Amino acid sequence: MDKALICGSFAFDNIMVFNDQFKNHILPDKVHILNVSFLVPELRREFGGCAGNIAYNLKLLGGNPLPMGTVGADFDPYSQWMNDQNISQEYVTVLNETFTAQAFITTDMDDNQITAFHPGAMNYSHHNSVLDANDPTVGIVAPDGRDGMIQHASEFVHAGIPFIFDPGQGLPMFNGDELMDFIDKATWLTVNDYEWQLISDRTGKTKEEIATYLDALIITKGPEGSLIYTDDEVIHVPAAEPKELKDPTGCGDAYRAGLLYGLTNDLDWETTGRIASLMGAIKIEHQGTQNHYFEIEDFKKRFEESFDMSF
């Protein structure tokens, strides 16, 4: 089975709910001496990070993910979860002097959020090398430590492995020239419509111009579906209809797992995009990024119902 090397972050997402409104406890004229405390009786700790999320979703599809990332001494519960899911940890490097990356997210009753993010071991992602991986056929550079993202993109080129560039929340770390260097090296680029606008602003290039550097430019547009720009056409992929809307966190990672599944199975873009779309819809029906599950036959049945086609 073709292997997909997934370079990106692992993280714990600590999600808390404040049963009130922040505005009732933050005085506008005192923000310069802010000192507040929020009682959060609800707390969830979820397994997250782009490499972990993409690997989990690709495994659900029956793919062969090889996640590559750096984690801390506190990684044991996540490691056990990966063992339970039969996901390889061959290229997960434990740095005992650090913590695994963690997000601390507090949400109030108005859906306002206060988030603190500790990158921890993610900052050392350059300690891993793509060149050490055992014969992947395709790769992805997902959000990770800055040095690691730059290094891994170059190593994919050196190894002759086609890869997806998925800058995501890592976009603010790179200027226009650096983004163009990534795009020049990558085989495919995938972003959401907001991220695309940032790339366009920083590089000064249009979708059509960027597409000339790539085999495909994929732009997701939420409920409007996604657009796939290739050399000679623009393919519109409809959005799959979710049964309910619970949590959009991790939908992008689920979508990217669908792309990797299509690429490792030599599927056409019309099919690949629809698999990715349905993966995002299934994820949004569940809280957290790795709490959804399906059997592949059930997925294929829902795919046929959603798009009136099979794969």
Coordinates of C-alpha atoms in Angstrom, one line a residue:
M1 CA 0.0 0.0 0.0
D2 CA 1.3 3.5 -0.9
K3 CA 2.6 5.5 2.1
A4 CA 1.9 9.1 2.8
L5 CA 4.5 11.0 4.9
I6 CA 2.7 13.6 6.9
C7 CA 5.0 16.3 8.3
G8 CA 3.2 18.5 10.9
S9 CA 2.3 19.1 14.5
F10 CA 1.0 17.0 17.3
A11 CA -0.9 18.9 20.0
F12 CA -3.2 18.5 23.0
D13 CA -6.2 20.8 22.7
N14 CA -7.5 21.7 26.2
I15 CA -11.0 23.1 25.6
M16 CA -12.9 24.9 28.4
V17 CA -16.3 26.4 28.6
F18 CA -17.0 29.6 30.7
N19 CA -20.7 29.6 31.6
D20 CA -20.9 33.4 31.3
Q21 CA -19.8 36.2 29.1
F22 CA -16.3 37.6 29.1
K23 CA -17.7 41.1 28.7
N24 CA -19.2 40.9 32.1
H25 CA -15.8 40.4 33.7
I26 CA -13.5 42.5 31.6
L27 CA -13.8 46.2 32.2
P28 CA -12.9 48.2 29.1
D29 CA -11.3 51.0 31.0
K30 CA -9.1 48.6 33.0
V31 CA -7.6 46.5 30.3
H32 CA -4.2 48.0 30.9
I33 CA -4.2 46.3 34.3
L34 CA -6.1 43.2 33.4
N35 CA -6.4 40.6 36.1
V36 CA -9.3 38.2 35.6
S37 CA -10.1 34.6 36.5
F38 CA -12.7 32.4 34.8
L39 CA -14.3 29.4 36.5
V40 CA -14.5 26.7 33.8
P41 CA -16.4 23.6 35.1
E42 CA -16.3 22.0 31.7
L43 CA -12.9 20.8 30.4
R44 CA -12.1 18.4 27.5
R45 CA -8.6 17.4 26.5
E46 CA -8.5 16.3 22.9
F47 CA -5.8 14.8 20.7
G48 CA -5.0 17.2 17.9
G49 CA -2.3 18.8 15.8
C50 CA -2.3 18.7 12.0
A51 CA -0.1 15.5 11.6
G52 CA -2.1 13.6 14.1
N53 CA -5.5 14.7 12.7
I54 CA -4.5 14.0 9.1
A55 CA -3.0 10.6 9.9
Y56 CA -6.2 9.6 11.9
N57 CA -8.5 10.5 9.0
L58 CA -6.3 8.8 6.4
K59 CA -6.2 5.7 8.5
L60 CA -10.1 5.7 8.6
L61 CA -10.1 5.7 4.8
G62 CA -7.8 2.6 4.8
G63 CA -4.7 4.6 3.8
N64 CA -1.2 4.1 5.1
P65 CA -0.2 7.3 7.0
L66 CA 3.4 8.0 8.3
P67 CA 3.0 11.0 10.6
M68 CA 6.3 12.8 11.3
G69 CA 6.5 15.3 14.2
T70 CA 8.2 16.2 17.5
V71 CA 6.5 15.7 20.8
G72 CA 7.2 16.1 24.5
A73 CA 7.6 14.0 27.6
D74 CA 3.9 14.2 28.2
F75 CA 3.0 12.4 25.0
D76 CA 2.2 8.9 26.5
P77 CA -1.7 9.2 26.4
Y78 CA -1.6 10.3 22.7
S79 CA 0.9 7.6 21.9
Q80 CA -1.4 5.0 23.4
W81 CA -4.3 6.4 21.3
M82 CA -2.2 6.1 18.2
N83 CA -1.3 2.5 19.1
D84 CA -5.0 1.7 19.5
Q85 CA -5.7 3.1 16.0
N86 CA -2.7 1.2 14.6
I87 CA -1.1 4.4 13.3
S88 CA 2.7 4.3 12.9
Q89 CA 4.9 6.3 15.3
E90 CA 8.1 5.4 13.6
Y91 CA 8.8 9.1 12.8
V92 CA 7.4 10.6 16.0
T93 CA 10.3 11.9 18.0
V94 CA 10.0 12.4 21.7
L95 CA 12.0 15.3 23.2
N96 CA 12.0 14.6 27.0
E97 CA 13.0 18.1 28.0
T98 CA 9.8 19.7 26.4
F99 CA 6.1 19.5 26.5
T100 CA 4.0 18.5 23.5
A101 CA 2.4 21.5 21.8
Q102 CA -0.8 22.5 23.6
A103 CA -3.7 24.9 23.0
F104 CA -5.7 26.2 25.9
I105 CA -9.1 27.4 24.6
T106 CA -11.7 29.1 26.8
T107 CA -15.1 29.8 25.1
D108 CA -17.9 31.9 26.7
M109 CA -21.6 31.8 26.1
D110 CA -21.3 34.2 23.2
D111 CA -18.8 31.8 21.5
N112 CA -16.0 34.3 22.1
Q113 CA -12.7 32.6 22.6
I114 CA -9.5 33.3 24.5
T115 CA -6.7 31.0 23.3
A116 CA -3.2 30.5 24.5
F117 CA -0.9 28.3 22.5
H118 CA 2.4 26.7 23.7
P119 CA 4.4 25.3 20.7
G120 CA 6.7 23.2 22.9
A121 CA 8.3 20.4 21.0
M122 CA 6.8 21.6 17.7
N123 CA 9.6 24.2 17.6
Y124 CA 12.1 21.4 17.1
S125 CA 10.4 19.7 14.1
H126 CA 13.5 20.3 12.1
H127 CA 15.1 17.5 14.2
N128 CA 13.2 15.1 11.9
S129 CA 14.3 14.5 8.3
V130 CA 12.2 13.4 5.4
L131 CA 15.3 11.6 4.1
D132 CA 15.0 9.1 6.9
A133 CA 11.5 8.0 5.9
N134 CA 11.0 4.6 4.3
D135 CA 9.9 5.0 0.7
P136 CA 6.8 7.2 1.0
T137 CA 5.1 7.9 -2.4
V138 CA 3.6 11.2 -1.5
G139 CA 4.0 13.7 1.3
I140 CA 2.5 16.8 2.9
V141 CA 4.1 19.8 4.7
A142 CA 1.4 20.9 7.1
P143 CA 1.6 23.6 9.8
D144 CA 4.6 22.9 12.1
G145 CA 7.7 24.7 13.4
R146 CA 8.9 27.3 10.9
D147 CA 12.4 25.7 10.5
G148 CA 10.9 22.3 10.1
M149 CA 8.5 23.3 7.4
I150 CA 11.2 25.0 5.4
Q151 CA 13.6 22.0 5.8
H152 CA 11.0 19.3 5.0
A153 CA 9.9 21.0 1.8
S154 CA 13.5 21.1 0.6
E155 CA 14.0 17.4 1.6
F156 CA 10.9 16.3 -0.3
V157 CA 12.4 17.9 -3.4
H158 CA 15.8 16.3 -2.8
A159 CA 14.1 12.9 -2.3
G160 CA 12.0 13.3 -5.4
I161 CA 8.8 12.8 -3.5
P162 CA 5.8 14.9 -4.6
F163 CA 4.1 16.8 -1.8
I164 CA 1.2 19.0 -0.8
F165 CA 2.0 22.4 0.8
D166 CA -0.6 23.1 3.4
P167 CA 0.4 26.3 5.2
G168 CA -2.7 26.7 7.3
Q169 CA -2.2 28.6 10.5
G170 CA 1.5 28.7 9.8
L171 CA 1.0 31.3 7.0
P172 CA 1.8 34.4 9.2
M173 CA 5.4 33.0 9.6
F174 CA 6.2 33.5 5.9
N175 CA 6.6 36.5 3.6
G176 CA 5.7 36.5 0.0
D177 CA 9.1 35.3 -1.3
E178 CA 9.2 32.5 1.2
L179 CA 5.7 31.4 0.2
M180 CA 6.7 31.4 -3.5
D181 CA 9.7 29.3 -2.6
F182 CA 7.3 26.7 -1.0
I183 CA 4.9 26.9 -4.0
D184 CA 7.8 26.4 -6.5
K185 CA 8.9 23.3 -4.6
A186 CA 5.4 21.8 -4.0
T187 CA 3.4 19.6 -6.3
W188 CA 0.1 20.7 -4.9
L189 CA -1.1 23.6 -2.7
T190 CA -4.2 23.4 -0.5
V191 CA -5.7 26.4 1.4
N192 CA -9.1 27.7 2.4
D193 CA -10.4 30.9 0.8
Y194 CA -9.2 33.2 3.6
E195 CA -5.7 31.6 3.5
W196 CA -5.7 32.0 -0.3
Q197 CA -6.4 35.7 0.1
L198 CA -3.4 36.0 2.4
I199 CA -1.2 34.2 -0.1
S200 CA -2.4 36.4 -3.0
D201 CA -1.8 39.6 -1.0
R202 CA 1.7 38.5 0.0
T203 CA 2.8 37.1 -3.4
G204 CA 0.9 39.5 -5.6
K205 CA -0.2 36.6 -7.8
T206 CA -3.6 35.4 -9.1
K207 CA -5.0 31.9 -8.8
E208 CA -4.2 31.2 -12.4
E209 CA -0.6 32.4 -12.0
I210 CA -0.1 30.3 -8.9
A211 CA -1.6 27.2 -10.6
T212 CA 1.1 27.3 -13.3
Y213 CA 3.7 26.4 -10.6
L214 CA 1.6 23.4 -9.5
D215 CA -0.1 20.2 -10.6
A216 CA -3.1 21.6 -8.7
L217 CA -4.2 24.5 -6.5
I218 CA -7.1 23.4 -4.2
I219 CA -9.1 26.1 -2.4
T220 CA -11.8 25.1 0.0
K221 CA -14.8 27.4 0.5
G222 CA -16.8 25.8 3.3
P223 CA -20.4 25.2 2.4
E224 CA -19.8 26.4 -1.1
G225 CA -17.5 23.4 -1.8
S226 CA -14.0 23.7 -3.2
L227 CA -12.2 24.7 -6.4
I228 CA -9.4 22.7 -7.9
Y229 CA -7.3 24.6 -10.4
T230 CA -5.2 22.5 -12.7
D231 CA -3.2 23.4 -15.9
D232 CA -6.2 23.2 -18.2
E233 CA -9.4 23.4 -16.1
V234 CA -11.1 24.5 -12.9
I235 CA -13.0 21.8 -11.2
H236 CA -15.8 22.7 -8.9
V237 CA -16.3 20.2 -6.1
P238 CA -19.7 20.4 -4.3
A239 CA -19.8 20.3 -0.5
A240 CA -21.1 17.2 1.1
E241 CA -24.1 17.8 3.3
P242 CA -23.4 17.3 7.0
K243 CA -26.1 15.7 9.1
E244 CA -25.5 18.3 11.9
L245 CA -23.1 21.0 12.7
K246 CA -21.2 20.4 15.9
D247 CA -17.6 21.5 15.6
P248 CA -15.6 22.8 12.6
T249 CA -12.2 22.3 14.2
G250 CA -10.2 19.8 12.2
C251 CA -12.4 19.8 9.1
G252 CA -9.4 21.1 7.0
D253 CA -7.2 18.2 8.2
A254 CA -10.0 15.7 7.4
Y255 CA -10.2 17.2 3.9
R256 CA -6.5 17.0 3.4
A257 CA -6.6 13.3 4.4
G258 CA -9.1 12.8 1.6
L259 CA -6.7 14.5 -0.8
L260 CA -3.9 12.2 0.3
Y261 CA -6.1 9.1 -0.1
G262 CA -6.9 10.1 -3.7
L263 CA -3.3 10.9 -4.6
T264 CA -2.0 7.6 -3.2
N265 CA -4.7 5.7 -5.1
D266 CA -4.3 7.5 -8.4
L267 CA -7.9 8.8 -8.4
D268 CA -9.1 11.7 -10.6
W269 CA -9.6 15.1 -9.1
E270 CA -13.4 14.9 -9.3
T271 CA -13.4 11.8 -7.1
T272 CA -10.6 12.9 -4.8
G273 CA -12.2 16.3 -4.1
R274 CA -15.5 14.6 -3.2
I275 CA -13.8 12.2 -0.9
A276 CA -12.1 15.1 0.8
S277 CA -15.4 17.0 1.0
L278 CA -17.2 14.1 2.6
M279 CA -14.4 13.7 5.1
G280 CA -14.9 17.3 6.2
A281 CA -18.6 16.9 6.5
I282 CA -18.3 13.8 8.7
K283 CA -15.8 15.5 11.0
I284 CA -18.0 18.6 11.5
E285 CA -20.7 16.3 12.9
H286 CA -18.5 15.5 15.9
Q287 CA -16.8 17.4 18.7
G288 CA -13.0 17.3 18.6
T289 CA -10.8 16.4 15.8
Q290 CA -10.4 12.6 16.2
N291 CA -13.7 11.4 17.7
H292 CA -15.5 10.5 14.5
Y293 CA -15.4 6.9 13.2
F294 CA -16.8 5.0 10.2
E295 CA -16.4 1.7 8.4
I296 CA -15.1 2.1 4.9
E297 CA -18.2 0.4 3.4
D298 CA -20.5 2.9 5.2
F299 CA -18.3 5.7 3.9
K300 CA -18.6 4.5 0.3
K301 CA -22.4 4.2 0.7
R302 CA -22.7 7.7 2.0
F303 CA -20.4 8.9 -0.8
E304 CA -22.8 7.4 -3.4
E305 CA -25.8 9.0 -1.7
S306 CA -24.0 12.4 -1.5
F307 CA -22.7 12.6 -5.0
D308 CA -24.6 10.1 -7.1
M309 CA -21.3 8.4 -8.0
S310 CA -19.0 5.7 -6.6
F311 CA -15.3 5.2 -6.3

